[in-house]
Amino acid sequence: MQAHEEGLNLTEEILKLTGKVEGIDKKLDMLVGADDKADKALAKAVENEHSIATLRVWVYGLFSAISLGVFVPLFVFVVEKFF
């Protein structure tokens, strides 16, 4: 009787372990999917970083052009008016 009970307990334990292993497999599959998403997000972040750097150069250039367009004529006006 005792051996029979031990056999049932062993079978139950094997079934429990099998269920746990399947759960771990599912979680590992989810991690692989999350890893792929993280790689895509990193690639997009690098792409955005380059876009922001390009935009920054354009803004500085535009600001410089506007500044020169305002201050050079103003300087010429002041020089002609007072000198």
C-alpha positions as a printed Julia matrix, in Angstrom:
83×3 Matrix{Float64}:
  0.0     0.0     0.0
  2.8     2.36    0.88
  4.62    1.72   -2.42
  1.4     2.39   -4.3
  0.99    5.76   -2.55
  4.6     6.65   -3.28
  4.0     5.83   -6.94
  1.01    8.17   -7.04
  2.94   10.91   -5.33
  5.77   10.48   -7.81
  3.35   10.66  -10.73
  1.71   13.78   -9.29
  5.11   15.39   -8.79
  6.12   14.58  -12.36
  2.89   16.15  -13.65
  3.47   19.25  -11.51
  7.03   19.56  -12.78
  5.86   19.11  -16.37
  3.37   21.94  -15.9
  6.06   24.16  -14.41
  8.45   23.42  -17.29
  5.74   24.31  -19.8
  5.14   27.57  -17.94
  8.84   28.35  -18.05
  8.92   27.62  -21.78
  6.06   30.05  -22.36
  7.81   32.74  -20.33
 11.03   32.22  -22.28
  9.1    32.6   -25.53
  7.66   35.86  -24.2
 11.17   37.05  -23.32
 12.36   36.37  -26.86
  9.47   38.48  -28.17
 10.28   41.24  -25.69
 13.93   41.13  -26.75
 12.92   41.62  -30.39
 10.74   44.56  -29.43
 13.56   46.08  -27.4
 15.92   45.78  -30.38
 13.39   47.52  -32.62
 12.89   50.28  -30.04
 16.65   50.78  -29.74
 17.0    51.03  -33.52
 14.2    53.59  -33.64
 15.8    55.59  -30.81
 19.12   55.72  -32.66
 17.31   56.82  -35.82
 15.51   59.54  -33.87
 18.79   60.66  -32.31
 20.25   61.2   -35.79
 17.13   63.05  -36.9
 17.3    65.34  -33.88
 20.98   66.07  -34.55
 20.16   66.98  -38.15
 17.27   69.16  -37.03
 19.54   70.9   -34.51
 22.0    71.78  -37.31
 19.17   73.18  -39.42
 17.84   75.26  -36.52
 21.28   76.71  -35.78
 21.77   77.51  -39.46
 18.35   79.15  -39.7
 18.95   81.13  -36.52
 22.32   82.29  -37.87
 20.8    83.33  -41.2
 18.0    85.27  -39.53
 20.44   86.91  -37.13
 22.71   87.96  -40.0
 19.69   89.17  -41.97
 18.65   91.43  -39.08
 21.88   92.53  -37.47
 23.99   93.23  -40.58
 21.46   95.69  -42.08
 20.97   97.22  -38.63
 24.73   97.64  -38.25
 24.99   99.18  -41.74
 22.14  101.56  -40.92
 23.8   102.67  -37.68
 27.17  103.15  -39.39
 25.63  105.22  -42.23
 23.48  107.27  -39.88
 26.07  108.21  -37.27
 29.4   108.08  -39.13
